[in-house]
Coordinates of C-alpha atoms in Angstrom, one line a residue:
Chain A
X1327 CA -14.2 9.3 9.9
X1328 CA -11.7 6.4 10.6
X1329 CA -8.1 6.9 8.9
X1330 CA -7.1 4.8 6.4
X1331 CA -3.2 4.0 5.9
X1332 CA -1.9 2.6 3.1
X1333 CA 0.0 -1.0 3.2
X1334 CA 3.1 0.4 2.7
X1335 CA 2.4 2.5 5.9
X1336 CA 1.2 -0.3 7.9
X1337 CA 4.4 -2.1 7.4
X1338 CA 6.8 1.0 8.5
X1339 CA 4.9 1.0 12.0
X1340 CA 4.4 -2.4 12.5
X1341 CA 8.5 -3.0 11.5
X1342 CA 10.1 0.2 11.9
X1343 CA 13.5 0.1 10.4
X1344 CA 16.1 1.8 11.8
X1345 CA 14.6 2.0 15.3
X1346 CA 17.7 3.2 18.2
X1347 CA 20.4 5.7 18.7
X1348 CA 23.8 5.9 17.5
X1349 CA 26.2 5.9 20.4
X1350 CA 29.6 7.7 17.9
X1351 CA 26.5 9.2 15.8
X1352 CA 28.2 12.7 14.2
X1353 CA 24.6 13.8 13.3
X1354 CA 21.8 14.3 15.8
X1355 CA 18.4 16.3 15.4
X1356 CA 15.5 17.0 17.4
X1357 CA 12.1 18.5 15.9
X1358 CA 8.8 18.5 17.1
X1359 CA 7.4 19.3 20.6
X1360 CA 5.2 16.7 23.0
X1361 CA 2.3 19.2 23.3
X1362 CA 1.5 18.8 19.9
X1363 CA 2.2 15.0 20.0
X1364 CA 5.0 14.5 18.2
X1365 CA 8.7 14.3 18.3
X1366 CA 11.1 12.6 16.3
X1367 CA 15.0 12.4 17.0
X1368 CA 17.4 11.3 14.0
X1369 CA 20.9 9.7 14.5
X1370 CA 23.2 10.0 11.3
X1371 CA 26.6 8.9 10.8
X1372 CA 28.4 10.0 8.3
X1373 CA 32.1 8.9 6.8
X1374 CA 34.6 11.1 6.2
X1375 CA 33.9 11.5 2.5
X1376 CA 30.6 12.6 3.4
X1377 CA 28.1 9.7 3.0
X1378 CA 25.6 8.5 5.6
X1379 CA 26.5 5.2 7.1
X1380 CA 24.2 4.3 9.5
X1381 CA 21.1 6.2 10.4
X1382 CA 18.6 5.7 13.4
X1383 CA 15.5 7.2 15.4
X1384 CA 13.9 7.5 18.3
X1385 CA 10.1 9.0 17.7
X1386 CA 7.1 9.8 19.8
X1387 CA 4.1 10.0 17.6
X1388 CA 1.2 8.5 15.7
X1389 CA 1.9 5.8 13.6
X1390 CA 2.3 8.3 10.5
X1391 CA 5.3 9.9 12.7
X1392 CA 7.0 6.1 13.2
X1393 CA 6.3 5.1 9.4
X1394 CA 7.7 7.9 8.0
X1395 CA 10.7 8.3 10.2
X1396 CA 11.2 4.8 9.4
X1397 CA 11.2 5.4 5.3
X1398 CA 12.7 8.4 5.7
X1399 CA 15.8 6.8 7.3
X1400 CA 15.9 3.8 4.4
X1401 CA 15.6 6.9 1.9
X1402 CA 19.1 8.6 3.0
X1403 CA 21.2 5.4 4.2
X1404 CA 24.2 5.3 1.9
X1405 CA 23.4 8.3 0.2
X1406 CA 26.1 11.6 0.3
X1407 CA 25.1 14.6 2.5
X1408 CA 24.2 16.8 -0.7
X1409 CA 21.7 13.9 -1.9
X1410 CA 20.3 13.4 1.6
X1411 CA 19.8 17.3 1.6
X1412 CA 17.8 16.9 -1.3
X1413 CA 15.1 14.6 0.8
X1414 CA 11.6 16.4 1.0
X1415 CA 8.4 15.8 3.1
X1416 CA 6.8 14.9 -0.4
X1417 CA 9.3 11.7 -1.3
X1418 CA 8.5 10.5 2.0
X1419 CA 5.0 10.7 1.5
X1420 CA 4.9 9.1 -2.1
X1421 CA 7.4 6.4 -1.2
X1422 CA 5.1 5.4 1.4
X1423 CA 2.2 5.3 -1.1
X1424 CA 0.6 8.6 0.3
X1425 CA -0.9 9.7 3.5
X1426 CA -3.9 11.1 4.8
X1427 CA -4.3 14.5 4.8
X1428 CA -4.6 15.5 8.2
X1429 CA -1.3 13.2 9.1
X1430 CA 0.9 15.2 6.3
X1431 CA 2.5 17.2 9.2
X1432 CA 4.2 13.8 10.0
X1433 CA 6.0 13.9 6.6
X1434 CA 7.0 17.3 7.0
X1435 CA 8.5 16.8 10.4
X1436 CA 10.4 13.8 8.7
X1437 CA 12.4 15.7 6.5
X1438 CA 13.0 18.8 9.3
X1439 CA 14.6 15.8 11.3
X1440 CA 17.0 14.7 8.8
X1441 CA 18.0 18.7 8.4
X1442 CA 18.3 19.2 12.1
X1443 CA 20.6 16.1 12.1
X1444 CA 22.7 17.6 8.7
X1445 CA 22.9 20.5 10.2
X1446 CA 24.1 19.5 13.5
X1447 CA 26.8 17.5 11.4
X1448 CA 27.9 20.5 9.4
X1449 CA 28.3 22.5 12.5
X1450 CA 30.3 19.7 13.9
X1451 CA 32.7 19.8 11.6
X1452 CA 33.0 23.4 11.3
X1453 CA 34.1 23.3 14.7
X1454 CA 36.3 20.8 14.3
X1455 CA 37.8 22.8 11.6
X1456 CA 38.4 25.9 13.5
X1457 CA 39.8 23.6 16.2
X1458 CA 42.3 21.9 13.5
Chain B
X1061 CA -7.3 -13.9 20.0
X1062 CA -9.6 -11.1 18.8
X1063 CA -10.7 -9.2 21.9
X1064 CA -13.3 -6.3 21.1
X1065 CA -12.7 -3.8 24.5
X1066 CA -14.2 -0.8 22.8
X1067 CA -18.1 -1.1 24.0
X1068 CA -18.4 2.9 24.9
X1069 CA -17.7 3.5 21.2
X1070 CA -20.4 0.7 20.1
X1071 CA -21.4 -2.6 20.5
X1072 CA -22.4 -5.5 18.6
X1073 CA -26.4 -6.5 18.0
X1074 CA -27.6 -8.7 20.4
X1075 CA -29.3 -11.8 19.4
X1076 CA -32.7 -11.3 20.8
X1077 CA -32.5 -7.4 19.5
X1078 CA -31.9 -9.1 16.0
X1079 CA -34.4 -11.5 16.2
X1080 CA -37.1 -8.9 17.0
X1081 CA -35.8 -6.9 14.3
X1082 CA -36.1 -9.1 11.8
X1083 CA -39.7 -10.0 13.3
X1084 CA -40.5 -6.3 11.8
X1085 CA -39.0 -6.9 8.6
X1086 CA -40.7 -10.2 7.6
X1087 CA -43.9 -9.4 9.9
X1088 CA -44.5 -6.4 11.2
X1089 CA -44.0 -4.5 7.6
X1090 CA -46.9 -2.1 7.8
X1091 CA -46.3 1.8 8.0
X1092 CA -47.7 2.3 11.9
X1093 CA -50.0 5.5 10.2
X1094 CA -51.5 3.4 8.1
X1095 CA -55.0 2.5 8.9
X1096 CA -55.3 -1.4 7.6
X1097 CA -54.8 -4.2 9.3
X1098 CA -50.9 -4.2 8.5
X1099 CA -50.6 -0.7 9.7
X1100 CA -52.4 -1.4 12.8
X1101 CA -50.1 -4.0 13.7
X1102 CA -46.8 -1.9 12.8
X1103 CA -48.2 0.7 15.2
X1104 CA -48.9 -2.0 17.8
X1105 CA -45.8 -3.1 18.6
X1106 CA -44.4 0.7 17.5
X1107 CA -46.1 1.5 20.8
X1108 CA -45.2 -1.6 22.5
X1109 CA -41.8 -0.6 22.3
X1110 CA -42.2 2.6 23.3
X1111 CA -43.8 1.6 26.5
X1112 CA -41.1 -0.7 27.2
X1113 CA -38.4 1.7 27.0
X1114 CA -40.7 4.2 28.7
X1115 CA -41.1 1.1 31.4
X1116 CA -37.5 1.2 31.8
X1117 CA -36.7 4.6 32.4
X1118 CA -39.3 5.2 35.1
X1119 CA -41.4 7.4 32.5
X1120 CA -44.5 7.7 30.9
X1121 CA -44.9 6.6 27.3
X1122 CA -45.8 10.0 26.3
X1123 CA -42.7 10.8 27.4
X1124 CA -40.8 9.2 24.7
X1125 CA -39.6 10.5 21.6
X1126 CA -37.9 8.2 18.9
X1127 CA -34.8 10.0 17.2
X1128 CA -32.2 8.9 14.9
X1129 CA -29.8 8.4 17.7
X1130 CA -27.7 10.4 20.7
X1131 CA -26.7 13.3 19.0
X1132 CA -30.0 13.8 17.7
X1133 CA -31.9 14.0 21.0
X1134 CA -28.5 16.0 22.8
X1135 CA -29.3 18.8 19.6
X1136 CA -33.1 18.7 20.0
X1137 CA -33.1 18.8 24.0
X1138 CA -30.3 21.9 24.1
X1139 CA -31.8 23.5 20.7
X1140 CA -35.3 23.6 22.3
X1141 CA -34.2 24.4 26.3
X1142 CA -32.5 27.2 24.7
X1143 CA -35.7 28.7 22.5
X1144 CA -38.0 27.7 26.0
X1145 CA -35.4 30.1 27.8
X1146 CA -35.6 32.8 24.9
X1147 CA -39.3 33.3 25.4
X1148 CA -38.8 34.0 28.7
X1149 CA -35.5 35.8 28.2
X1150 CA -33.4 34.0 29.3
X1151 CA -30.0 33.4 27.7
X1152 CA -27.6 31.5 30.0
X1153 CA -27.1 27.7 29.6
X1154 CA -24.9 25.5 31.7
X1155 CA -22.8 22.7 30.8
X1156 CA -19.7 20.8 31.6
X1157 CA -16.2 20.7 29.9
X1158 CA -16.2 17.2 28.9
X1159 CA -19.5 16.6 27.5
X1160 CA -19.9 14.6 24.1
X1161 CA -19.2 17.0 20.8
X1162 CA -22.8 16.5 20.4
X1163 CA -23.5 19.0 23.3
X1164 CA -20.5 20.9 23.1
X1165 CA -20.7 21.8 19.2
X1166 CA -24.5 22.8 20.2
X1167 CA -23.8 25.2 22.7
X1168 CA -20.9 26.6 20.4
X1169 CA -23.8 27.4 18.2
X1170 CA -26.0 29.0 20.5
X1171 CA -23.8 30.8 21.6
X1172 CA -23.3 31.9 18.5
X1173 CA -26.5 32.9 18.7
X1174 CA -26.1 34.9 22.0
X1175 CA -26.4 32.8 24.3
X1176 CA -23.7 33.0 27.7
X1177 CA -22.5 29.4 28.3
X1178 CA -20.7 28.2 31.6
X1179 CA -18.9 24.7 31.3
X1180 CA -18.4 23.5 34.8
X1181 CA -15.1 22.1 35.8
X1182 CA -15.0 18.8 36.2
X1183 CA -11.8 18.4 38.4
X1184 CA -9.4 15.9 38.5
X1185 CA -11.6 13.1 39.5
X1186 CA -13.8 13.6 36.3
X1187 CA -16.9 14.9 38.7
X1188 CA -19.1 18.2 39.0
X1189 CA -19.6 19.8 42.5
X1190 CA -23.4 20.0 42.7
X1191 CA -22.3 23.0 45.3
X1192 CA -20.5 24.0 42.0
X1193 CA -23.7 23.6 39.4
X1194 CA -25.7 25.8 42.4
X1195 CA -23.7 28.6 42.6
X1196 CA -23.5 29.0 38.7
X1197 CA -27.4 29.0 38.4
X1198 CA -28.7 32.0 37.6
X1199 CA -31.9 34.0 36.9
X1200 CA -31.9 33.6 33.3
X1201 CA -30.5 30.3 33.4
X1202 CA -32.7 28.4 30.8
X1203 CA -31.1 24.8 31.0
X1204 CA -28.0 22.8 33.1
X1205 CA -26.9 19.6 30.6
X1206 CA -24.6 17.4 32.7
X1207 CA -24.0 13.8 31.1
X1208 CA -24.9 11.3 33.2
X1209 CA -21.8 9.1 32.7
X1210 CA -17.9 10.5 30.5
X1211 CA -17.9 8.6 27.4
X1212 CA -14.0 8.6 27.7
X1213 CA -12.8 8.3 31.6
X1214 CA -16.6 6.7 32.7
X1215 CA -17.2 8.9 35.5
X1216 CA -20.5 9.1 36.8
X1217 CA -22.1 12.2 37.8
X1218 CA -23.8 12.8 40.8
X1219 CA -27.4 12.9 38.5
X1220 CA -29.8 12.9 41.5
X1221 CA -28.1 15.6 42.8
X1222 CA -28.4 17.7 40.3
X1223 CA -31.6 17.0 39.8
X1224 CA -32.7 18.0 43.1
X1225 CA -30.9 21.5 42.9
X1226 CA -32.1 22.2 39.4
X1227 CA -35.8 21.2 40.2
X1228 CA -35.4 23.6 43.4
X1229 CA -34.0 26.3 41.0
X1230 CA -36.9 25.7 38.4
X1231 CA -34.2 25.3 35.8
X1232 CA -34.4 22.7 32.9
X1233 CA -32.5 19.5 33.7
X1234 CA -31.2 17.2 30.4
X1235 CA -29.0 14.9 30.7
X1236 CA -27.1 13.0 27.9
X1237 CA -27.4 9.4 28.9
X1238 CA -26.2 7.8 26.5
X1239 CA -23.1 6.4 28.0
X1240 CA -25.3 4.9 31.3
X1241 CA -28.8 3.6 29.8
X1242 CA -28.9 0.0 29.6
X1243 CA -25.8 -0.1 32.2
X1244 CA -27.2 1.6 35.0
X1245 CA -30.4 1.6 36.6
X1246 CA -32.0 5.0 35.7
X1247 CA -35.4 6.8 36.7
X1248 CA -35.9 9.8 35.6
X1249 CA -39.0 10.7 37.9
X1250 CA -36.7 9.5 40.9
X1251 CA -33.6 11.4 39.7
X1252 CA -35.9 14.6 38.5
X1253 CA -34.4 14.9 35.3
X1254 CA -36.0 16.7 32.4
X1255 CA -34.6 15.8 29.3
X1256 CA -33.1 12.5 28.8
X1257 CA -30.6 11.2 25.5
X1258 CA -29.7 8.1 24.9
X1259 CA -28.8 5.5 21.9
X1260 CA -29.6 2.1 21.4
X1261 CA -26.1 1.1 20.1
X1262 CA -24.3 1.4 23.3
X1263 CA -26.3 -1.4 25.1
X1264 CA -26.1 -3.9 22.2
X1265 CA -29.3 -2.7 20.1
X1266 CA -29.2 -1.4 16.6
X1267 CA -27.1 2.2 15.2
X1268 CA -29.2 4.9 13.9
X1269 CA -32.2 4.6 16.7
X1270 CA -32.1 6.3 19.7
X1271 CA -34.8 8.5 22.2
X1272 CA -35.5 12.0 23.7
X1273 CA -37.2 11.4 27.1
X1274 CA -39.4 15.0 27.9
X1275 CA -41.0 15.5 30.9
X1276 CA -44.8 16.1 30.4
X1277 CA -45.4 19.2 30.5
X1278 CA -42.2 20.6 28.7
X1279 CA -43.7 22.3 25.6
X1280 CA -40.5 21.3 23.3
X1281 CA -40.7 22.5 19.7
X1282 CA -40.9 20.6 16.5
X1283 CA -37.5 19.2 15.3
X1284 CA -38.7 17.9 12.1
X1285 CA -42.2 18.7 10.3
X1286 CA -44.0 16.8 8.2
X1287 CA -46.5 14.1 9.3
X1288 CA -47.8 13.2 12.9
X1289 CA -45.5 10.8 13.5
X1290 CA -44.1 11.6 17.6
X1291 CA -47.0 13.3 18.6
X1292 CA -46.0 16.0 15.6
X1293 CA -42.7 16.4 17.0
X1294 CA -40.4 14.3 15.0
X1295 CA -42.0 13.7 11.2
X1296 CA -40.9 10.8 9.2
X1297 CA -41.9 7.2 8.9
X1298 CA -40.9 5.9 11.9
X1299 CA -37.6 3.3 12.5
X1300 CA -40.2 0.4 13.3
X1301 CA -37.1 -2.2 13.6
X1302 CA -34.6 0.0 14.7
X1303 CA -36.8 1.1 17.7
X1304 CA -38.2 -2.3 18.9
X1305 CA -34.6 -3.6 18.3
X1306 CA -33.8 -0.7 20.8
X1307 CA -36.9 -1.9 22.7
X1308 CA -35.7 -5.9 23.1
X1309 CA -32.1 -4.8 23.7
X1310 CA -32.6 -2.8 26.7
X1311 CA -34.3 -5.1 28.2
X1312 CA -31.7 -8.0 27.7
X1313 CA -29.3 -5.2 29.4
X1314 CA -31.0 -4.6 32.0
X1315 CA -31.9 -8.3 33.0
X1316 CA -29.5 -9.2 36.0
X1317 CA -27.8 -5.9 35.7
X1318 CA -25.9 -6.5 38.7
X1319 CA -24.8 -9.4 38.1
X1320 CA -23.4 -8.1 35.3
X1321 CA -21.7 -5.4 36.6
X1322 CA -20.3 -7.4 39.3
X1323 CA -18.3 -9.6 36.6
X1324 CA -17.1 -6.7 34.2
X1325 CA -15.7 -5.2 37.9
X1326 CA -13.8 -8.3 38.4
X1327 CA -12.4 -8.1 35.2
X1328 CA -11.9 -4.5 35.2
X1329 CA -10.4 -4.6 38.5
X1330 CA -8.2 -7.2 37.3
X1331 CA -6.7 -5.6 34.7
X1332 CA -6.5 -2.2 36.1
X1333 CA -4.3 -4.1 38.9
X1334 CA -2.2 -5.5 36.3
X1335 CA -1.6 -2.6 33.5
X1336 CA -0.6 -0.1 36.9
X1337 CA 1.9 -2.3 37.5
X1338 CA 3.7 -0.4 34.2
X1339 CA 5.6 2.5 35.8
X1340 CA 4.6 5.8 35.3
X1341 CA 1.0 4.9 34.0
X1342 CA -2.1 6.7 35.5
X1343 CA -6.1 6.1 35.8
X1344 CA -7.9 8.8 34.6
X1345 CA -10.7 9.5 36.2
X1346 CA -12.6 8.3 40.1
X1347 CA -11.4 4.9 40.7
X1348 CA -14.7 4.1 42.1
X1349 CA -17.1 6.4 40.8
X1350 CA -17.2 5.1 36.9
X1351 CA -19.0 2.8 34.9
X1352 CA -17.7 -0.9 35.3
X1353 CA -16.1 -1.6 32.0
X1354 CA -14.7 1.5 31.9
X1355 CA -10.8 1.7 32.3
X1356 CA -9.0 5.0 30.6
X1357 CA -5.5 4.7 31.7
X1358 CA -2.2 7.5 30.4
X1359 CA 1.4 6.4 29.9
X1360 CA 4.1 8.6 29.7
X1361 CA 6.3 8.9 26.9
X1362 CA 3.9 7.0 24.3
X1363 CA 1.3 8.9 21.8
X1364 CA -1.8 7.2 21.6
X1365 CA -2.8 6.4 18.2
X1366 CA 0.6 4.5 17.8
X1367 CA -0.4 2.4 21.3
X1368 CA -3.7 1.4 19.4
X1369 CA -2.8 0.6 15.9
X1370 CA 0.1 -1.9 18.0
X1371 CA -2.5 -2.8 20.0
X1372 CA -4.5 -3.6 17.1
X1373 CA -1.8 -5.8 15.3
X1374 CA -2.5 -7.7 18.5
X1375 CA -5.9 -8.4 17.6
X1376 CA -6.8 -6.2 20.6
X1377 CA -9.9 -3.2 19.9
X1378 CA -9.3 0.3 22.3
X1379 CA -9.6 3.8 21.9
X1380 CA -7.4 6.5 22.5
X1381 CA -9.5 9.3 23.5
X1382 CA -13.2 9.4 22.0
X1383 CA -13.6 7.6 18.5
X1384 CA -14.9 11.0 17.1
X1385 CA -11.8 12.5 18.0
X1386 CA -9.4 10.3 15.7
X1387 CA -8.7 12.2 12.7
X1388 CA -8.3 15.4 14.8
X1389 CA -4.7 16.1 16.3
X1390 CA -5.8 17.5 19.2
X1391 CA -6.0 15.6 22.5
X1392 CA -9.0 14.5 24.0
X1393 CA -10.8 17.3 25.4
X1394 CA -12.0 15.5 28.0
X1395 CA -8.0 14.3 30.0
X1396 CA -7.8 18.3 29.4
X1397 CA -11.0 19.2 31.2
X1398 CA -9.6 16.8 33.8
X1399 CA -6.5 18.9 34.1
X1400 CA -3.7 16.5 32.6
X1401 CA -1.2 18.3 30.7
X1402 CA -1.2 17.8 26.7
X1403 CA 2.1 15.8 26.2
X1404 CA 0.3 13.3 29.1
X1405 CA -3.1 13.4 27.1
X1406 CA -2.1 12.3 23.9
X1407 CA -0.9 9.2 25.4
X1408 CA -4.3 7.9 26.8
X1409 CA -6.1 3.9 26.4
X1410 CA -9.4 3.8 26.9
X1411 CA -10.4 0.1 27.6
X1412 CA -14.1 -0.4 27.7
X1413 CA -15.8 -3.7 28.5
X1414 CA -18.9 -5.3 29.2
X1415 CA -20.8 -8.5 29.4
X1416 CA -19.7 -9.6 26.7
X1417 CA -16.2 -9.8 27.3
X1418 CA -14.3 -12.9 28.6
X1419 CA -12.3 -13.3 31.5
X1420 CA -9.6 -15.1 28.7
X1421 CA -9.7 -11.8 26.7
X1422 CA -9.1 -9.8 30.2
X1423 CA -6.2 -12.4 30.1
X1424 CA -5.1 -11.6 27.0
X1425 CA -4.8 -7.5 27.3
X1426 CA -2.8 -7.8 30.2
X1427 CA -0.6 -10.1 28.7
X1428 CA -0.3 -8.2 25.5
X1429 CA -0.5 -4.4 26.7
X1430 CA 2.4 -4.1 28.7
X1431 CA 4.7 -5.4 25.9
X1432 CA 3.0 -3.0 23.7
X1433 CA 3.9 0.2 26.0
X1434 CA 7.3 -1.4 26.3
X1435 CA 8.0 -1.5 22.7
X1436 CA 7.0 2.1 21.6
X1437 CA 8.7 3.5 25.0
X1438 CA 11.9 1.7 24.0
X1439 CA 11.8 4.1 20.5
X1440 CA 10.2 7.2 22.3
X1441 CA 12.9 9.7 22.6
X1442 CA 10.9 11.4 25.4
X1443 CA 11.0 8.1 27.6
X1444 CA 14.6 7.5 26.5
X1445 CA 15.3 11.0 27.5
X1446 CA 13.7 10.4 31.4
X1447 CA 16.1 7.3 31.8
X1448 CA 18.8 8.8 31.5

């Protein structure tokens, strides 16, 4: 009945990268609710010409919610918007060398952070254009 | 340091258990039904065992069925209250919210089957009323199954109690015991229960052997048929080593009991003063009223599963909820049943201790569990939201 997670797993919880907020972050998602155990919170910040800097997270969760926000935050640093966009539940999960099945959600939840945080970003700057 | 603080889920063989065991491996080979001289002695000490654990209980040999374990005896007590009650017609069974899945998933097949189940609340303090259990008996109550001790927050029921009301009622009493045999002193002719479960595995005997205590008198059914092993009850070849093993272990855990319990208090009280220090941390469950080792504690802002797989990298053993309900995403159903909200559930510790333990490895949790808490509230964004 126990869970087995794979090494690659193990080592995202037990060293989280990316762990922390972004004070001037110009991204910021929110997914997730606490009754159902998890929540994760992404900080992106992105240049001018569009690629992500710097990218952190708070999370809530099981240790399948901390691994994969932790790979899915080393999977978009330095990459544009449009390739970051591009990030699905199902990288996360192979790049971590799988999951088990019940703890999938986590993955899925991963990549609905890093829209939320997108998005947020792209409404940012719509705003700012209709301010400019 | 290693430190193994999850005895409710199971604990390790003790010596002398082991010893006897392998006694009936290399001696006592015989099948007990056999007639010659090395089925003889197999049954001897079959029996010897069986009045033993009878001894220890406060029952009558007779009284005693082996089984495969707790669940086992939980699904033939409930399975067989419930066909007693049909021939009599009655269909209601009562229960409490935070019984083991072994009595719970029962009871979701009976009623099933048409039988009306009442689960008792169990309030915040992890207890039933007795004035509660009372008022829900009624005429066609067939059986009241009230654990004797939680398997998560420790709490232990007010047994003789209950056993009074139901015996008054003429209602079947079982209790699932498996959580209190070998820690507490139990009689069942004292405490007037019916039907008693327990598991050899929780008080350092072998997994895979456990009893059904039946009053004499209660014409249970057959769970499996076959030979006359159990008096017909229970064919199969009986677990000769597993059931002495059970036999010599309870007897090891019952020897200076309160000694015992005196020292795991100490170190449960020690801890317990150390780990509320952590702001906004709880103890679930009476702080009193619960089985010495036991310590189930809830921090905000931290899921449960991550505080033990950290806790683990420290070398440290805990459960978050029961061990049967890892793999499942719901919280425990138990810190529900006790009323805690589910955001506050999923972030529960359940330390359990006993003899075994150390006073160093008491040392060691407090040392290591509040950094633990620290570190995943510093990346919760829940907890980072309620600083600011």
């Amino acid at each position: 009945m126990a869970m087995t997670y794979s090494e690659k797993v193990r080592d995202h919880f037990a060293h989280p990268r990316n762990v922390g907020t972004i004070e001037d972050a110009n991204g910021v998602g929110e997914v997730g609710n606490a009754v159902c155990g998890d929540i994760m919170k992404m900080y992106l910040k992105i240049s001018d010409d569009g690629i992500i800097e710097d990218a952190k997270f708070n999370t809530f969760g099981c240790g399948a919610a901390i691994a994969t926000s932790s790979m899915a935050t080393e999977m978009i640093k330095g990459k544009s918007v449009e390739e970051a966009a591009q990030l699905t539940n199902q990288a996360v999960v192979e790049a971590l060398d799988g999951l088990p099945p019940v703890k999938l959600h986590c993955s899925v939840l991963a990549e609905e952070a890093v829209q939320a945080a997108l998005e947020d970003y792209r409404k940012r700057r719509e705003k700012k254009e209709e301010n400019a | 340091m290693k430190v193994y603080a999850d005895q409710a889920a199971t604990t390790m063989i003790g010596s002398r258990a082991l010893q006897a065991m392998i006694s009936c491996y290399t001696e006592h080979c015989g099948n007990p039904s056999s007639l010659h001289e090395a089925g003889r002695d197999a049954e001897a000490v079959l029996e010897t065992a069986r009045e033993r654990v009878a001894q220890m209980l406060h029952a009558k040999p007779g009284e005693i069925y082996f089984t495969s374990g707790g669940s086992e005896a939980d699904n033939w007590a409930i399975t067989q209250a419930a066909a007693l009650g049909t021939r009599k017609g009655k269909k209601h069974l009562i229960s409490t919210a935070f019984e083991h899945h072994a009595v719970l998933h029962t009871l979701d097949a009976l009623k099933k089957q048409g039988f009306e189940v009442t689960l008792l609340p169990v309030h915040e303090d992890g207890l039933v009323r007795p004035e509660e259990l009372e008022a829900a008996i009624r005429d066609d109550t067939a059986l009241v199954s009230v654990m004797y001790v939680n398997n998560e927050v420790g709490t232990i029921q007010p047994i003789s109690q209950i056993g009074a009301i139901c015996r008054k009622k003429g209602v079947l009493f079982h209790t699932d015991a498996v959580q209190a045999v070998g820690h507490l002193p139990i009689d069942v002719e004292a405490e007037q229960i019916d039907m008693l479960s327990m598991a050899a595995h929780k008080f350092h005997g072998p997994k895979g052997v456990g009893a059904l205590y039946v009053k004499k008198g209660i014409p249970i059914g057959n769970l499996i048929h076959g030979g006359g092993q159990e008096r017909g009850k229970r064919a199969g070849t009986e677990n000769v080593p597993g059931i002495v093993g059970m036999a010599e272990a309870l007897a090891e855990s019952l020897e200076n009991r309160s000694e015992k319990n005196d020292r795991i208090l100490a170190m449960r009280q020690k801890i317990a003063d150390a780990v509320l220090q952590i702001p906004k941390t709880r103890l679930n469950g009476d702080r009193t009223r619960r089985l010495a080792g036991n310590l189930n504690f809830c921090f905000d802002g931290i899921e449960g599963e991550s505080l033990l797989l950290y806790l683990d990298l420290e070398g440290i053993c805990a459960s978050s909820g029961s061990a049967c309900t890892s793999g499942s995403l719901e919280p425990s159903h138990v810190l529900l049943a006790l009323g805690l909200p589910a955001e506050v559930a999923h972030g529960s510790l359940r330390i359990s201790l006993d003899e075994t333990n150390t006073e160093q490895e008491a040392d060691y949790i407090i040392e290591k569990l509040p950094v633990v808490v620290e570190r995943l509230r510093s990346m919760s964004p829940i907890w980072n939201r309620q600083g600011d």
